Short mmCIF file of C-alpha atoms in Angstrom, two decimals:
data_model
loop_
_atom_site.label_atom_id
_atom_site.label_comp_id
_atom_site.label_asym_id
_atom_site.label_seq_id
_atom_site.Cartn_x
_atom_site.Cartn_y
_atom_site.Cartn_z
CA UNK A 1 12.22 62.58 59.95
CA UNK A 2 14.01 62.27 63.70
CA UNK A 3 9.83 61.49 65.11
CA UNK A 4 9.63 58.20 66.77
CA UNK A 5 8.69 55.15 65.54
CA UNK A 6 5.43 53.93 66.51
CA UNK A 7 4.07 50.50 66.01
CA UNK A 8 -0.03 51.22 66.85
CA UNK A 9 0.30 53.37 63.40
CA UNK A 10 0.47 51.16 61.41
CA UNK A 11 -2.67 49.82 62.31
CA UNK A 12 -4.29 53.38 61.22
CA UNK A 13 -6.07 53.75 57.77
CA UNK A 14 -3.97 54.89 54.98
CA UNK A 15 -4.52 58.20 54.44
CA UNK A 16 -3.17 58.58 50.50
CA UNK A 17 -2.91 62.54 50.68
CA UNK A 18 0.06 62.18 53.55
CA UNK A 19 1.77 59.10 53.17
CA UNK A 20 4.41 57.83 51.14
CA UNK A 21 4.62 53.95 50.59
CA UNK A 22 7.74 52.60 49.49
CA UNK A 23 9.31 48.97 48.61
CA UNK A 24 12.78 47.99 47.84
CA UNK A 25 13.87 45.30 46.11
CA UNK A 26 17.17 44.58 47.40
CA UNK A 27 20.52 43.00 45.86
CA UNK A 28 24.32 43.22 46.91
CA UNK A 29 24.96 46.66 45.12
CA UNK A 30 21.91 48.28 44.21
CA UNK A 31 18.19 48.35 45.44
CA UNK A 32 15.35 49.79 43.07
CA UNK A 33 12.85 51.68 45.32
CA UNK A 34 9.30 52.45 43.60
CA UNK A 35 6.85 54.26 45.65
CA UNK A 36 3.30 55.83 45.83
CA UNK A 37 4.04 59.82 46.47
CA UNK A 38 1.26 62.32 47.56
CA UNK A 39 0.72 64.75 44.44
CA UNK A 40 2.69 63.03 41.91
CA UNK A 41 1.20 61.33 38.80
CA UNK A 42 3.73 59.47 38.10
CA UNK A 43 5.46 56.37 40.60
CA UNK A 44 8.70 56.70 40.91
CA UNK A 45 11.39 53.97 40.38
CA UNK A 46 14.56 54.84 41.37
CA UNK A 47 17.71 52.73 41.57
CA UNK A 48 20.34 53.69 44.32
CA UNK A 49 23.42 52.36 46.07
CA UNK A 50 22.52 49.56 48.57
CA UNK A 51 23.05 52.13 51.12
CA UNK A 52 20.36 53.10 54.13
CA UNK A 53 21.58 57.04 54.12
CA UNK A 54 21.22 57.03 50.78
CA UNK A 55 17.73 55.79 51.43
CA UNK A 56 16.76 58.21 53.51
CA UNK A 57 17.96 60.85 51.41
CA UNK A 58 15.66 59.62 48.57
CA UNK A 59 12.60 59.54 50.87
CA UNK A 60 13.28 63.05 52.01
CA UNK A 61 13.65 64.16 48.28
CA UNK A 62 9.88 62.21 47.76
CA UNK A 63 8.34 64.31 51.02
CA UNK A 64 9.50 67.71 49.28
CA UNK A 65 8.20 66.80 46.39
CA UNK A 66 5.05 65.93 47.96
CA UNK A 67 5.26 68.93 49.65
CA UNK A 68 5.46 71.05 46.25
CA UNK A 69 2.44 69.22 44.95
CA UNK A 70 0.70 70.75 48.29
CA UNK A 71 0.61 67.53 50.10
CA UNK A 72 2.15 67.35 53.77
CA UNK A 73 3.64 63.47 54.71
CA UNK A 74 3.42 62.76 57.77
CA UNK A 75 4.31 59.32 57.61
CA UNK A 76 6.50 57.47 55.47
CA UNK A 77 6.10 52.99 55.04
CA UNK A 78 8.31 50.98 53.38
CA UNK A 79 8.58 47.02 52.92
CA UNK A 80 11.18 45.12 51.18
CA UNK A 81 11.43 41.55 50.99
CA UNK A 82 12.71 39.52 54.13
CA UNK A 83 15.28 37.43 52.30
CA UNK A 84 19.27 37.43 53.12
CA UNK A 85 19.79 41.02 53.88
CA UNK A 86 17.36 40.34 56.93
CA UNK A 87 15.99 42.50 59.37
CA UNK A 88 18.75 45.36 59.82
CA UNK A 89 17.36 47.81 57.29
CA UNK A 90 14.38 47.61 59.00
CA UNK A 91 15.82 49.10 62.46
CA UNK A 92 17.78 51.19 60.88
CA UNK A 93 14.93 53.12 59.34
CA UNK A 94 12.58 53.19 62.60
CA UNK A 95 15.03 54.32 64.75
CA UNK A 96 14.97 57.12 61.63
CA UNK A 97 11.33 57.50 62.14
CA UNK A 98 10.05 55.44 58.86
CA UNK A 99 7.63 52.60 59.24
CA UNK A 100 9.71 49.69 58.27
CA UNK A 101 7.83 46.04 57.37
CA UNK A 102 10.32 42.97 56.31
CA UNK A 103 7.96 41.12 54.11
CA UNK A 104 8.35 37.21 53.99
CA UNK A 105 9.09 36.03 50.51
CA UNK A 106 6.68 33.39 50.41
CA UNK A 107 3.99 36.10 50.84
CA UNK A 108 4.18 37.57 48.21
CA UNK A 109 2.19 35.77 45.42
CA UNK A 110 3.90 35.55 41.84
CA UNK A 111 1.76 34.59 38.83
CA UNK A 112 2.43 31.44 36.92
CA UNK A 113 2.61 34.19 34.10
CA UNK A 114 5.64 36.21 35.62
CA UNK A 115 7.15 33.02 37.08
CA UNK A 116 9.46 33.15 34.38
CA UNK A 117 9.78 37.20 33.97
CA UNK A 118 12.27 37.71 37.08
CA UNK A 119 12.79 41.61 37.03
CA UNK A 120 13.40 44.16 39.75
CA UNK A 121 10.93 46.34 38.39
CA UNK A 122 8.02 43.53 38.33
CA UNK A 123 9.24 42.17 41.83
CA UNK A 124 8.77 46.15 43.02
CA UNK A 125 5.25 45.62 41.70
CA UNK A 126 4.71 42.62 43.25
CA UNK A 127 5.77 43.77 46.67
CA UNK A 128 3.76 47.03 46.08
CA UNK A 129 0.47 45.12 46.23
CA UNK A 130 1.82 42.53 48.74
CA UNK A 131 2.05 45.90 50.97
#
């Protein structure tokens, strides 16, 4: 994961067989990261320790995986909602090779249905299409 981070790939098509897509929803002590892996059925939702290595050590464990389904990621996205926590995360991981995107919080639409149900999980769903 030490390739560089460039911005002109993001503006390539998603290729689904090689690319994991990520979002965090973010609080104080924990995030919950859910994510679209090459190969697997399943999405996994994982909580971890608001903690950027501990990020990337999650991601890495999602590319092997990948890579035991037969799939080889070559790039990695993840967006997480702008709010407090700002803009660090988001340097951290590029200069880590990941494609980073802070997501505004107003742009991320929130049914009159679910305005109510405030839960990490649906907020990772939310920012999962939003992305």
């Amino acid at each position: 994961m030490s390739q560089s981070f460039d911005a002109s790939r993001s503006l390539a098509a998603l290729e689904q067989d090689n690319t994991i897509i990520a979002v965090i929803e973010m609080s104080k002590a924990k995030w919950l990261v859910a994510a679209l892996v090459p190969g697997l059925k399943r999405q996994p939702l994982k909580k971890i320790a608001a903690d950027a290595p501990a990020l990337l050590k999650l991601l890495q464990r999602w590319r092997d995986e990948a890579g035991r389904a037969g799939h080889t990621v070559q790039r990695i996205a993840v967006a997480y909602e702008a709010a407090g926590d700002g803009f660090w995360l988001a340097r951290w991981l590029r200069a880590h090779g990941i494609e980073a995107y802070a997501i505004h919080p107003g742009s991320v639409a929130v049914s009159r249905e679910h305005r109510r149900a405030k839960t990490d999980r649906l907020d990772t769903e939310l920012l999962m299409r939003a992305f």
